[in-house]
Amino acid sequence: MSEAAIRITGMNKYYGRFQVLRDINLDVGSGERIVICGPSGSGKSTLIRCINRLEEHQQGRIDVLGTELNDDIGNIDHIRRDVGMVFQHFNLFPHLTVLENCTLAPTLARKIPAEEAEATAMTYLERVRIPEQASKFPGQLSGGQQQRVAIARALCMKPKILLFDEPTSALDPEMIKEVLDVMVELASDGMTMLCVTHEMGFARQVADRVIFMDKGEIVEQGRPAELFDNPKNERTRTFLSQVLSH
Amino acid sequence: MTAVSDMNTPRQTLNVGFRPDGLATRLRRRYFRTPANALISLLGMAALLYLAYHALDWAVLKAVWSSPDGTSAVCRDIAGACWAVIQQRWRIIIFGLFPYDEQWRSMLACVVMVVTIVLSCLPWFWKPLRLSILWCAGFIIFYVLMRGGLFGMRAVMPADWGGLTLTVFLYAAGVLIGMPMAIAMALLRRSEMPLVSRMTGALIDGVRSLPLVTILFTAALIFPFVLPDWLQGDKIWRVIIGFALFFAAYQAEIIRSGIQSIPVGQEEAAKALGLSYWQRTGRIMLPQAFRNALPPTINQLVITFKETSLIVIIGFFDILASGNAAYGTGEWSFAYFEVYIFVALVYFVFVFSLSRYGAYLERRMRFGQH
């Protein structure tokens, strides 16, 4: 793990008067794979949405790939191209085919020629094992297939960091595995990943570090084995007992 | 890319094992299920046939189609429709006050405008460059033909344009100028800058609170006093701008409703991919907004076509006003009914085509939706 891909220092975020994130300090090394877990409403999603500035923070400092996130808009688009995001509800563009979903941003934002973008898109669609669906529309695919397309779409921008916001939470149980398999494969490629998820098996298998959040704070963090088998904080223990009991 | 071409199309296996009933079975089931049912059906059909016969009798069987001597004498003692009025006066209805010898120009210009409209309805033209070229060419040819003063054609001032040609031109120009205005207004009203969004909101609400007649009146008669000479332009252009503004105020709200029905995740996903505001707007938001807002948009386009007839109050002879002129000469004044039916038929052809086109678009776009 070389220089920090993401560095968050003393960050606070409010919705009006309500504080959603409290004094967040987090360094993510390049190539590091981090899983963020915690009860709902703990600020996990908000935290990773601050990293590509879908949410703005009010205090503290966030540096992503060596650039500070502030109100400079051109700056933000530039950083977003290097930070891919996969959403809970996929958010594929319903009026574009699977292939167009994957080529739109590379051709528009990265100015890659159409043919090259299509070739890249097909490569990634093959990697997520869905190339035969390229000319379909998202509405014709299952949830699991849509989420795999969403992952391919993010990869087509060749991002340096990938953010996953509960990527399997909206899926039917039998589709969770196909998406997790793709994510495990990505993790073994050395992509910097931050993943909000409740899939503890996935966390154990791929995470370098697991972060437990509650009430807008980072409560505890460590290697998955340490945190799962030997949690130090009471809140972590309570949460884990609830998640792992079934 | 070749690997994907042999995909199976979805929903194709839906009807396996289901054989639709024949026509006779369906008729029996729907109209003759019980004796009472059958009686009502028969009575209804008899009434319809009776009415249809009377209409046919008047409109076709007892009708007079032409007047060999050019006067209304042929229609004096008939029980049917006097279509001779159309045969004699159709040029006034279609071309208005346009000089008689030059009416081929108006005819050609009208065809050019209709062809331009029809072509821009074809998906092949849905590229910004192609559409711009098409419409620029369409308007230039139209304007040169109508205005004249070039290539040895006599100059005809817009005040003498009229009939169907004027109606189609006013509509096309109004919608073409109004649509970008509507998009701009919808986007500005959603601006994060409160001053911009409030001012746009005030403009939209202001225009919507005024009757179209007032706006046309202001554009035609009051602006000449208010604006400097170089900004006035011809009356027809001021009227078109006023007409476009009125259309835009309504259409802006339709587009805005289309934008608002797009899930938030769409814009977030576009942002997360690093697309700029204009890329997000042009490629993600507006295409989806127009799909969502297609039925009310067609609605608005239909209403707008019929509203063109209001320009008569500022002295332009659109097709309806020209129709009035066509029977208003005394000689044909008894035949107003036939003239109105003819004008109504013209409106119907345009508006019904528009509705069918809207239905086609909906079918075409349904595929790419959830």
Coordinates of C-alpha atoms in Angstrom, one line a residue:
Chain A
M1 CA 0.0 0.0 0.0
S2 CA 1.8 3.1 -1.3
E3 CA 0.4 6.7 -1.1
A4 CA -3.1 7.4 0.1
A5 CA -5.8 7.2 -2.6
I6 CA -8.3 8.9 -0.2
R7 CA -7.5 10.9 2.9
I8 CA -10.3 12.2 5.1
T9 CA -9.4 14.4 8.0
G10 CA -11.7 15.8 10.7
M11 CA -14.7 15.7 8.4
N12 CA -18.2 16.6 9.7
K13 CA -21.4 16.6 7.8
Y14 CA -24.8 18.0 8.7
Y15 CA -28.3 17.8 7.2
G16 CA -29.5 21.1 8.5
R17 CA -28.9 20.8 12.3
F18 CA -28.6 17.1 12.3
Q19 CA -25.1 15.8 12.3
V20 CA -24.8 12.7 10.0
L21 CA -21.0 12.3 10.1
R22 CA -18.8 13.1 13.1
D23 CA -15.1 13.7 13.0
I24 CA -14.3 11.2 10.3
N25 CA -10.6 10.4 9.9
L26 CA -9.8 7.8 7.2
D27 CA -6.9 7.1 5.0
V28 CA -7.3 4.6 2.2
G29 CA -4.2 3.3 0.6
S30 CA -4.0 2.7 -3.1
G31 CA -5.1 -0.8 -3.8
E32 CA -6.7 -1.2 -0.4
R33 CA -10.0 -3.0 -0.1
I34 CA -12.3 -1.7 2.6
V35 CA -15.6 -2.9 3.7
I36 CA -17.8 -0.5 5.7
C37 CA -20.6 -1.9 7.8
G38 CA -22.9 -0.7 10.5
P39 CA -26.6 -0.4 11.4
S40 CA -28.8 1.5 9.0
G41 CA -28.7 5.2 9.5
S42 CA -25.1 5.1 10.7
G43 CA -23.8 7.2 7.9
K44 CA -22.0 4.6 5.8
S45 CA -23.6 5.5 2.5
T46 CA -23.3 9.2 3.2
L47 CA -19.6 8.7 3.9
I48 CA -18.8 7.1 0.5
R49 CA -21.1 9.5 -1.3
C50 CA -18.9 12.3 0.1
I51 CA -15.9 10.7 -1.6
N52 CA -17.3 11.5 -5.1
R53 CA -19.1 14.6 -3.8
L54 CA -22.7 13.4 -4.4
E55 CA -22.9 14.8 -0.9
E56 CA -21.0 17.9 0.3
H57 CA -19.2 17.9 3.6
Q58 CA -19.3 21.0 5.8
Q59 CA -16.1 20.7 7.9
G60 CA -12.8 19.1 7.6
R61 CA -11.0 18.0 4.5
I62 CA -11.3 15.3 1.9
D63 CA -8.5 14.5 -0.6
V64 CA -9.1 12.1 -3.4
L65 CA -6.2 11.0 -5.6
G66 CA -4.3 14.1 -4.4
T67 CA -7.0 16.7 -5.1
E68 CA -9.0 18.4 -2.4
L69 CA -12.8 18.2 -2.9
N70 CA -14.2 21.8 -2.8
D71 CA -16.6 23.9 -4.7
D72 CA -14.5 23.9 -7.9
I73 CA -16.9 22.2 -10.3
G74 CA -14.5 21.3 -13.1
N75 CA -12.4 19.7 -10.4
I76 CA -15.3 17.5 -9.3
D77 CA -16.1 16.1 -12.7
H78 CA -12.4 15.4 -13.2
I79 CA -12.2 13.4 -10.0
R80 CA -15.5 11.6 -10.6
R81 CA -14.1 10.2 -13.8
D82 CA -11.5 8.4 -11.7
V83 CA -13.9 7.3 -9.0
G84 CA -16.5 4.7 -10.1
M85 CA -19.7 4.1 -8.2
V86 CA -22.1 1.2 -8.0
F87 CA -25.5 1.9 -6.5
Q88 CA -27.9 -0.1 -4.5
H89 CA -30.6 0.4 -7.2
F90 CA -28.2 0.0 -10.2
N91 CA -29.3 3.3 -11.7
L92 CA -28.7 2.2 -15.3
F93 CA -30.0 4.6 -17.9
P94 CA -33.3 2.9 -19.0
H95 CA -33.4 4.7 -22.4
L96 CA -30.0 3.4 -23.5
T97 CA -28.9 -0.2 -24.3
V98 CA -26.5 -2.1 -22.1
L99 CA -23.7 -1.3 -24.5
E100 CA -24.6 2.4 -24.7
N101 CA -24.8 2.6 -20.9
C102 CA -21.2 1.4 -20.9
T103 CA -19.9 3.6 -23.7
L104 CA -21.7 6.9 -22.9
A105 CA -19.4 8.3 -20.3
P106 CA -16.1 7.1 -21.9
T107 CA -17.0 8.7 -25.2
L108 CA -18.4 11.9 -23.7
A109 CA -16.3 12.5 -20.6
R110 CA -13.0 10.8 -21.6
K111 CA -13.4 11.6 -25.4
I112 CA -12.5 8.0 -26.3
P113 CA -13.4 7.1 -29.9
A114 CA -16.6 5.2 -30.2
E115 CA -15.1 2.0 -31.6
E116 CA -12.5 1.8 -28.8
A117 CA -15.1 2.5 -26.2
E118 CA -17.3 -0.3 -27.6
A119 CA -14.4 -2.7 -27.6
T120 CA -13.6 -1.8 -23.9
A121 CA -17.2 -2.1 -23.0
M122 CA -17.5 -5.6 -24.5
T123 CA -14.3 -6.6 -22.6
Y124 CA -15.9 -5.6 -19.3
L125 CA -19.3 -7.0 -20.2
E126 CA -17.5 -10.3 -20.8
R127 CA -15.7 -10.0 -17.4
V128 CA -19.0 -9.6 -15.7
R129 CA -20.3 -12.5 -17.8
I130 CA -23.0 -10.7 -19.6
P131 CA -21.8 -9.9 -23.2
E132 CA -24.8 -11.5 -24.8
Q133 CA -27.1 -8.9 -23.3
A134 CA -25.2 -5.9 -24.8
S135 CA -28.0 -4.8 -27.2
K136 CA -30.8 -5.2 -24.7
F137 CA -32.3 -2.4 -22.6
P138 CA -31.8 -2.5 -18.8
G139 CA -35.5 -3.1 -18.2
Q140 CA -35.2 -6.4 -19.9
L141 CA -32.6 -7.8 -17.5
S142 CA -32.9 -9.3 -14.0
G143 CA -31.6 -7.4 -11.0
G144 CA -28.4 -9.3 -10.8
Q145 CA -27.7 -8.8 -14.5
Q146 CA -28.4 -5.1 -14.1
Q147 CA -26.1 -4.8 -11.2
R148 CA -23.3 -6.6 -13.2
V149 CA -23.9 -4.1 -16.1
A150 CA -23.6 -1.3 -13.6
I151 CA -20.3 -2.6 -12.4
A152 CA -19.1 -2.9 -16.1
R153 CA -20.3 0.6 -16.7
A154 CA -18.2 1.9 -13.8
L155 CA -15.2 -0.1 -15.0
C156 CA -15.4 1.2 -18.5
M157 CA -14.2 4.6 -17.2
K158 CA -11.1 2.8 -15.9
P159 CA -11.5 4.3 -12.5
K160 CA -8.7 4.3 -9.9
I161 CA -11.2 3.9 -7.0
L162 CA -14.5 2.0 -7.0
L163 CA -17.2 2.8 -4.5
F164 CA -20.0 0.2 -3.8
D165 CA -23.1 1.5 -2.0
E166 CA -24.9 -1.6 -0.8
P167 CA -24.6 -3.3 -4.2
T168 CA -26.5 -6.5 -3.2
S169 CA -29.2 -5.0 -0.9
A170 CA -31.8 -4.7 -3.6
L171 CA -31.3 -8.1 -5.1
D172 CA -33.2 -11.3 -4.7
P173 CA -31.2 -13.8 -2.7
E174 CA -30.4 -16.1 -5.6
M175 CA -28.8 -13.2 -7.5
I176 CA -26.5 -12.0 -4.7
K177 CA -23.9 -14.5 -5.4
E178 CA -23.4 -13.7 -9.1
V179 CA -22.7 -10.0 -8.1
L180 CA -20.5 -10.9 -5.2
D181 CA -18.5 -13.3 -7.4
V182 CA -17.7 -10.4 -9.8
M183 CA -16.7 -8.2 -6.9
V184 CA -14.4 -10.8 -5.5
E185 CA -12.7 -11.1 -8.9
L186 CA -12.3 -7.3 -9.1
A187 CA -10.8 -7.2 -5.6
S188 CA -8.1 -9.7 -6.6
D189 CA -7.1 -7.3 -9.4
G190 CA -5.8 -4.7 -7.0
M191 CA -8.6 -2.1 -7.5
T192 CA -9.0 0.3 -4.6
M193 CA -12.4 -0.5 -3.3
L194 CA -14.7 0.9 -0.7
C195 CA -17.7 -1.2 -0.2
V196 CA -20.7 -0.6 2.0
T197 CA -22.3 -4.0 2.5
H198 CA -23.9 -6.4 5.0
E199 CA -22.2 -9.4 3.3
M200 CA -19.9 -10.4 6.1
G201 CA -18.7 -13.4 4.1
F202 CA -17.5 -11.1 1.3
A203 CA -15.8 -8.9 3.9
R204 CA -13.9 -11.8 5.4
Q205 CA -12.9 -13.1 2.0
V206 CA -11.6 -9.9 0.4
A207 CA -11.3 -6.9 2.8
D208 CA -8.0 -5.6 4.0
R209 CA -9.8 -3.6 6.5
V210 CA -13.3 -3.6 7.9
I211 CA -14.7 -0.3 9.3
F212 CA -17.6 -0.4 11.7
M213 CA -19.7 2.8 11.9
D214 CA -22.5 3.8 14.2
K215 CA -24.4 7.1 14.6
G216 CA -22.1 8.9 12.2
E217 CA -18.9 7.8 13.7
I218 CA -16.2 5.3 12.9
V219 CA -16.4 3.1 16.0
E220 CA -13.9 0.5 15.3
Q221 CA -11.7 -0.7 12.4
G222 CA -9.3 -3.5 11.8
R223 CA -8.5 -6.7 9.8
P224 CA -11.7 -8.7 9.2
A225 CA -10.5 -11.6 11.4
E226 CA -9.8 -9.2 14.3
L227 CA -12.9 -7.2 14.0
F228 CA -15.3 -10.1 13.5
D229 CA -13.8 -12.6 16.0
N230 CA -12.6 -10.2 18.6
P231 CA -14.5 -6.9 18.5
K232 CA -13.4 -4.5 21.2
N233 CA -16.3 -2.1 21.3
E234 CA -19.7 -3.0 22.8
R235 CA -21.6 -1.5 19.9
T236 CA -19.6 -3.5 17.4
R237 CA -20.4 -6.7 19.4
T238 CA -24.1 -6.0 19.5
F239 CA -24.2 -5.3 15.7
L240 CA -22.2 -8.3 14.8
S241 CA -24.3 -10.6 17.0
Q242 CA -27.4 -9.3 15.2
V243 CA -26.0 -9.7 11.7
L244 CA -24.3 -13.0 12.2
S245 CA -27.0 -14.7 14.2
H246 CA -28.9 -15.8 11.2
Chain B
M1 CA -20.6 -6.8 -31.6
T2 CA -21.5 -9.6 -33.8
A3 CA -21.9 -11.9 -30.9
V4 CA -24.9 -10.1 -29.7
S5 CA -27.0 -9.9 -32.8
D6 CA -28.6 -13.4 -32.5
M7 CA -30.2 -12.6 -29.1
N8 CA -33.8 -13.8 -28.6
T9 CA -36.3 -11.1 -28.4
P10 CA -38.2 -11.0 -25.1
R11 CA -42.0 -11.5 -24.5
Q12 CA -42.1 -13.6 -27.7
T13 CA -43.2 -16.8 -26.0
L14 CA -46.1 -15.1 -24.2
N15 CA -48.9 -16.4 -26.4
V16 CA -48.0 -20.0 -26.7
G17 CA -51.0 -22.3 -26.2
F18 CA -53.5 -19.4 -26.5
R19 CA -55.6 -19.2 -29.7
P20 CA -57.6 -16.0 -30.1
D21 CA -61.3 -16.4 -30.9
G22 CA -62.7 -15.8 -34.4
L23 CA -64.6 -12.7 -35.3
A24 CA -68.0 -14.3 -35.1
T25 CA -67.4 -15.7 -31.6
R26 CA -66.2 -12.4 -30.4
L27 CA -69.2 -10.5 -31.8
R28 CA -71.6 -13.0 -30.3
R29 CA -69.9 -12.7 -27.0
R30 CA -69.8 -9.0 -26.9
Y31 CA -73.1 -7.9 -28.4
F32 CA -75.5 -10.9 -28.3
R33 CA -74.9 -12.6 -24.9
T34 CA -78.4 -12.3 -23.6
P35 CA -81.8 -11.5 -25.4
A36 CA -81.8 -8.0 -23.8
N37 CA -78.2 -7.5 -24.8
A38 CA -79.1 -8.5 -28.4
L39 CA -82.1 -6.1 -28.4
I40 CA -80.0 -3.2 -27.3
S41 CA -77.3 -4.0 -29.8
L42 CA -79.8 -4.2 -32.6
L43 CA -81.6 -1.0 -31.7
G44 CA -78.2 0.8 -31.4
M45 CA -77.1 -0.5 -34.8
A46 CA -80.4 0.5 -36.4
A47 CA -80.1 4.1 -35.0
L48 CA -76.5 4.3 -36.2
L49 CA -77.4 3.1 -39.7
Y50 CA -80.3 5.6 -39.8
L51 CA -78.0 8.5 -38.9
A52 CA -75.2 7.2 -41.2
Y53 CA -77.7 7.0 -44.1
H54 CA -78.9 10.5 -43.6
A55 CA -75.4 11.9 -43.4
L56 CA -74.4 10.0 -46.5
D57 CA -77.6 11.1 -48.3
W58 CA -76.8 14.7 -47.6
A59 CA -73.0 14.6 -48.1
V60 CA -72.8 12.3 -51.1
L61 CA -76.0 11.1 -52.7
K62 CA -77.8 14.4 -53.1
A63 CA -74.7 16.6 -53.1
V64 CA -73.6 18.9 -55.9
W65 CA -69.9 18.6 -56.6
S66 CA -69.1 21.4 -59.0
S67 CA -70.5 24.4 -60.7
P68 CA -69.8 24.5 -64.5
D69 CA -70.7 28.2 -64.9
G70 CA -68.9 29.3 -61.7
T71 CA -72.0 30.6 -60.0
S72 CA -73.9 29.3 -57.0
A73 CA -77.0 28.7 -59.2
V74 CA -76.5 24.9 -59.3
C75 CA -77.1 24.7 -55.6
R76 CA -80.3 26.7 -55.5
D77 CA -82.9 23.9 -55.2
I78 CA -80.9 20.9 -53.8
A79 CA -81.5 18.9 -50.6
G80 CA -77.8 17.8 -50.3
A81 CA -74.5 19.4 -49.7
C82 CA -73.2 22.1 -52.1
W83 CA -69.6 21.0 -52.5
A84 CA -69.4 23.3 -55.5
V85 CA -68.5 26.0 -53.1
I86 CA -65.2 24.2 -52.3
Q87 CA -64.6 23.5 -56.0
Q88 CA -65.1 27.2 -56.7
R89 CA -63.4 28.8 -53.7
W90 CA -60.8 26.3 -52.5
R91 CA -58.0 28.6 -53.5
I92 CA -59.1 31.3 -51.1
I93 CA -59.4 28.7 -48.3
I94 CA -55.9 27.3 -48.9
F95 CA -54.0 30.4 -50.0
G96 CA -56.0 33.3 -48.5
L97 CA -55.2 36.7 -50.0
F98 CA -52.1 35.6 -51.8
P99 CA -52.1 37.0 -55.3
Y100 CA -54.0 34.7 -57.6
D101 CA -51.2 34.3 -60.3
E102 CA -48.6 33.6 -57.7
Q103 CA -50.5 31.0 -55.8
W104 CA -48.3 28.2 -57.1
R105 CA -45.7 29.6 -54.9
S106 CA -47.9 29.4 -51.8
M107 CA -48.8 25.9 -52.7
L108 CA -45.2 24.9 -53.1
A109 CA -44.2 26.6 -49.9
C110 CA -47.0 24.8 -48.0
V111 CA -45.8 21.5 -49.4
V112 CA -42.2 22.3 -48.4
M113 CA -43.3 23.1 -44.9
V114 CA -45.4 20.0 -44.5
V115 CA -42.6 17.8 -46.0
T116 CA -40.1 19.4 -43.5
I117 CA -42.4 18.6 -40.7
V118 CA -42.9 15.0 -41.8
L119 CA -39.2 14.4 -42.5
S120 CA -38.3 15.7 -39.0
C121 CA -40.7 13.1 -37.6
L122 CA -38.5 10.3 -39.0
P123 CA -36.0 8.9 -36.6
W124 CA -33.2 9.2 -39.2
F125 CA -33.3 13.0 -38.8
W126 CA -33.0 12.9 -35.0
K127 CA -29.5 14.2 -35.0
P128 CA -28.9 17.8 -34.1
L129 CA -27.0 18.5 -37.3
R130 CA -29.5 16.8 -39.6
L131 CA -32.5 18.5 -37.9
S132 CA -30.8 21.9 -38.1
I133 CA -30.0 21.6 -41.8
L134 CA -33.5 20.3 -42.5
W135 CA -35.2 23.1 -40.8
C136 CA -33.0 25.9 -42.0
A137 CA -33.4 24.6 -45.6
G138 CA -37.2 24.3 -45.1
F139 CA -37.6 27.8 -43.7
I140 CA -35.3 29.4 -46.2
I141 CA -37.1 27.8 -49.2
F142 CA -40.5 28.6 -47.7
Y143 CA -39.5 32.2 -47.0
V144 CA -38.0 32.8 -50.5
L145 CA -41.1 31.3 -52.2
M146 CA -43.6 33.2 -50.1
R147 CA -41.8 36.5 -49.8
G148 CA -40.5 36.6 -53.4
G149 CA -38.5 39.6 -54.7
L150 CA -35.8 37.1 -55.8
F151 CA -35.3 35.1 -59.0
G152 CA -37.8 37.3 -60.8
M153 CA -40.6 36.4 -58.4
R154 CA -42.9 39.2 -57.4
A155 CA -42.6 40.4 -53.8
V156 CA -45.5 39.4 -51.6
M157 CA -45.6 41.0 -48.1
P158 CA -46.4 38.7 -45.2
A159 CA -49.6 40.7 -44.6
D160 CA -51.0 39.1 -47.8
W161 CA -50.0 35.5 -46.8
G162 CA -52.9 33.4 -45.8
G163 CA -54.9 30.2 -45.7
L164 CA -53.5 26.8 -44.9
T165 CA -50.0 27.9 -45.9
L166 CA -50.0 30.6 -43.2
T167 CA -51.5 28.2 -40.6
V168 CA -48.8 25.6 -41.2
F169 CA -46.0 28.2 -41.3
L170 CA -47.2 29.9 -38.1
Y171 CA -47.4 26.5 -36.4
A172 CA -44.1 25.2 -37.5
A173 CA -42.2 28.4 -36.7
G174 CA -44.0 28.8 -33.4
V175 CA -43.2 25.3 -32.2
L176 CA -39.7 25.3 -33.5
I177 CA -38.9 28.5 -31.8
G178 CA -41.0 27.7 -28.8
M179 CA -39.5 24.2 -28.1
P180 CA -36.0 25.4 -27.3
M181 CA -37.5 28.3 -25.3
A182 CA -39.5 25.7 -23.3
I183 CA -36.4 23.5 -22.7
A184 CA -34.5 26.6 -21.5
M185 CA -37.3 27.7 -19.3
A186 CA -37.8 24.3 -17.8
L187 CA -34.0 24.0 -17.0
L188 CA -33.8 27.6 -15.7
R189 CA -36.8 27.0 -13.4
R190 CA -34.9 24.1 -11.9
S191 CA -31.8 26.2 -11.4
E192 CA -30.2 26.1 -8.0
M193 CA -29.8 29.8 -8.1
P194 CA -33.0 31.1 -6.4
L195 CA -33.1 34.4 -8.4
V196 CA -32.9 32.6 -11.7
S197 CA -35.5 30.0 -10.9
R198 CA -37.9 32.5 -9.4
M199 CA -37.6 34.9 -12.3
T200 CA -38.2 32.0 -14.8
G201 CA -41.1 30.9 -12.7
A202 CA -42.6 34.4 -12.7
L203 CA -42.2 34.5 -16.5
I204 CA -43.9 31.2 -17.0
D205 CA -46.7 31.9 -14.7
G206 CA -47.1 35.4 -16.1
V207 CA -47.4 34.2 -19.7
R208 CA -49.8 31.4 -18.6
S209 CA -52.0 33.9 -16.8
L210 CA -52.6 35.9 -20.0
P211 CA -55.0 34.8 -22.8
L212 CA -53.2 34.1 -26.1
V213 CA -55.3 36.8 -27.7
T214 CA -53.8 39.4 -25.4
I215 CA -50.2 38.2 -26.2
L216 CA -50.8 38.3 -29.9
F217 CA -52.4 41.7 -29.7
T218 CA -49.5 43.0 -27.7
A219 CA -47.0 41.5 -30.1
A220 CA -48.7 42.8 -33.2
L221 CA -49.9 46.2 -32.1
I222 CA -48.3 47.4 -28.9
F223 CA -44.6 46.4 -29.4
P224 CA -44.2 48.7 -32.4
F225 CA -44.7 51.6 -30.0
V226 CA -42.4 50.2 -27.3
L227 CA -39.5 48.7 -29.3
P228 CA -36.9 50.6 -31.3
D229 CA -37.4 50.4 -35.1
W230 CA -34.5 48.0 -35.7
L231 CA -35.9 45.5 -33.2
Q232 CA -39.5 45.4 -34.5
G233 CA -39.1 43.2 -37.5
D234 CA -42.2 42.3 -39.5
K235 CA -45.5 41.9 -37.8
I236 CA -45.6 38.2 -38.7
W237 CA -42.3 37.6 -36.8
R238 CA -43.5 39.5 -33.7
V239 CA -46.7 37.4 -33.8
I240 CA -44.6 34.2 -34.2
I241 CA -42.4 35.1 -31.2
G242 CA -45.5 35.8 -29.1
F243 CA -47.1 32.6 -30.2
A244 CA -43.8 30.7 -29.4
L245 CA -43.6 32.3 -26.0
F246 CA -47.2 31.2 -25.2
F247 CA -46.4 27.6 -26.3
A248 CA -43.1 27.6 -24.5
A249 CA -44.7 28.6 -21.1
Y250 CA -47.0 25.6 -21.2
Q251 CA -44.5 23.2 -22.7
A252 CA -41.8 24.3 -20.1
E253 CA -44.0 23.0 -17.3
I254 CA -44.7 19.8 -19.2
I255 CA -40.9 19.2 -19.7
R256 CA -40.3 20.1 -16.0
S257 CA -42.9 17.5 -15.0
G258 CA -41.0 15.0 -17.2
I259 CA -37.7 15.8 -15.5
Q260 CA -39.2 15.6 -12.1
S261 CA -40.5 12.1 -12.7
I262 CA -37.0 10.8 -13.4
P263 CA -35.6 8.9 -10.3
V264 CA -32.9 10.9 -8.5
G265 CA -30.5 8.0 -9.0
Q266 CA -30.3 8.7 -12.7
E267 CA -28.7 12.1 -12.2
E268 CA -26.5 10.7 -9.4
A269 CA -25.3 7.9 -11.7
A270 CA -24.5 10.4 -14.4
K271 CA -22.7 12.6 -12.0
A272 CA -20.7 9.7 -10.6
L273 CA -19.6 8.9 -14.1
G274 CA -18.1 12.3 -14.4
L275 CA -20.5 13.7 -17.0
S276 CA -20.8 17.5 -17.0
Y277 CA -24.0 19.4 -16.5
W278 CA -24.7 19.7 -20.2
Q279 CA -23.8 16.1 -20.9
R280 CA -26.1 14.9 -18.1
T281 CA -28.9 17.2 -19.3
G282 CA -28.6 16.4 -23.0
R283 CA -28.0 12.7 -22.8
I284 CA -29.7 11.5 -19.6
M285 CA -32.2 14.0 -18.3
L286 CA -33.9 15.5 -21.3
P287 CA -34.3 12.2 -23.4
Q288 CA -36.0 10.6 -20.4
A289 CA -38.0 13.8 -19.6
F290 CA -39.4 13.8 -23.1
R291 CA -40.3 10.1 -22.9
N292 CA -42.1 10.7 -19.6
A293 CA -43.8 13.8 -20.9
L294 CA -44.7 12.5 -24.4
P295 CA -48.6 12.2 -24.0
P296 CA -49.0 15.8 -22.6
T297 CA -46.5 17.1 -25.2
I298 CA -48.6 15.7 -28.0
N299 CA -51.6 17.1 -26.3
Q300 CA -50.0 20.6 -26.2
L301 CA -48.9 20.3 -29.9
V302 CA -52.5 19.4 -30.9
I303 CA -53.9 22.3 -28.9
T304 CA -51.3 24.7 -30.3
F305 CA -52.2 23.7 -33.9
K306 CA -55.8 24.7 -33.3
E307 CA -54.9 27.9 -31.5
T308 CA -53.2 29.2 -34.7
S309 CA -56.7 30.3 -35.7
L310 CA -56.6 33.1 -33.2
I311 CA -54.3 35.2 -35.3
V312 CA -57.3 36.3 -37.2
I313 CA -57.9 39.0 -34.6
I314 CA -54.8 40.8 -35.5
G315 CA -55.6 40.7 -39.2
F316 CA -54.0 37.5 -40.5
F317 CA -56.1 35.2 -42.6
D318 CA -55.3 31.7 -41.4
I319 CA -57.3 28.8 -42.9
L320 CA -60.3 29.3 -40.7
A321 CA -60.5 33.1 -41.5
S322 CA -59.9 32.4 -45.2
G323 CA -62.8 29.9 -45.0
N324 CA -65.0 32.7 -43.7
A325 CA -63.9 34.8 -46.5
A326 CA -64.6 32.0 -49.0
Y327 CA -68.3 31.9 -48.3
G328 CA -68.6 35.5 -47.2
T329 CA -69.0 37.0 -50.6
G330 CA -72.8 37.0 -50.6
E331 CA -73.1 34.6 -53.5
W332 CA -72.0 31.6 -51.5
S333 CA -73.1 32.8 -48.1
F334 CA -75.6 29.9 -47.8
A335 CA -72.8 27.3 -48.1
Y336 CA -71.0 28.1 -44.8
F337 CA -71.7 24.7 -43.5
E338 CA -69.9 23.0 -46.3
V339 CA -66.9 25.3 -46.0
Y340 CA -66.6 24.7 -42.3
I341 CA -66.8 20.9 -42.9
F342 CA -64.0 21.3 -45.4
V343 CA -61.8 23.4 -43.0
A344 CA -62.6 21.0 -40.2
L345 CA -61.4 18.1 -42.4
V346 CA -58.1 19.8 -43.0
Y347 CA -57.6 20.4 -39.3
F348 CA -58.6 16.8 -38.7
V349 CA -56.0 15.4 -41.1
F350 CA -53.2 17.4 -39.4
V351 CA -54.2 16.8 -35.8
F352 CA -55.2 13.1 -36.3
S353 CA -51.8 12.4 -38.0
L354 CA -50.1 14.1 -35.1
S355 CA -52.0 11.9 -32.6
R356 CA -51.2 8.7 -34.5
Y357 CA -47.5 9.8 -34.7
G358 CA -47.6 10.3 -30.9
A359 CA -49.0 6.8 -30.4
Y360 CA -46.2 5.5 -32.7
L361 CA -43.6 7.3 -30.6
E362 CA -45.0 5.8 -27.4
R363 CA -44.8 2.3 -28.9
R364 CA -41.3 2.9 -30.1
M365 CA -40.1 4.2 -26.8
R366 CA -41.8 1.7 -24.6
F367 CA -39.1 -0.8 -25.2
G368 CA -36.4 1.2 -23.6
Q369 CA -38.3 1.7 -20.4
H370 CA -38.5 -0.3 -17.2

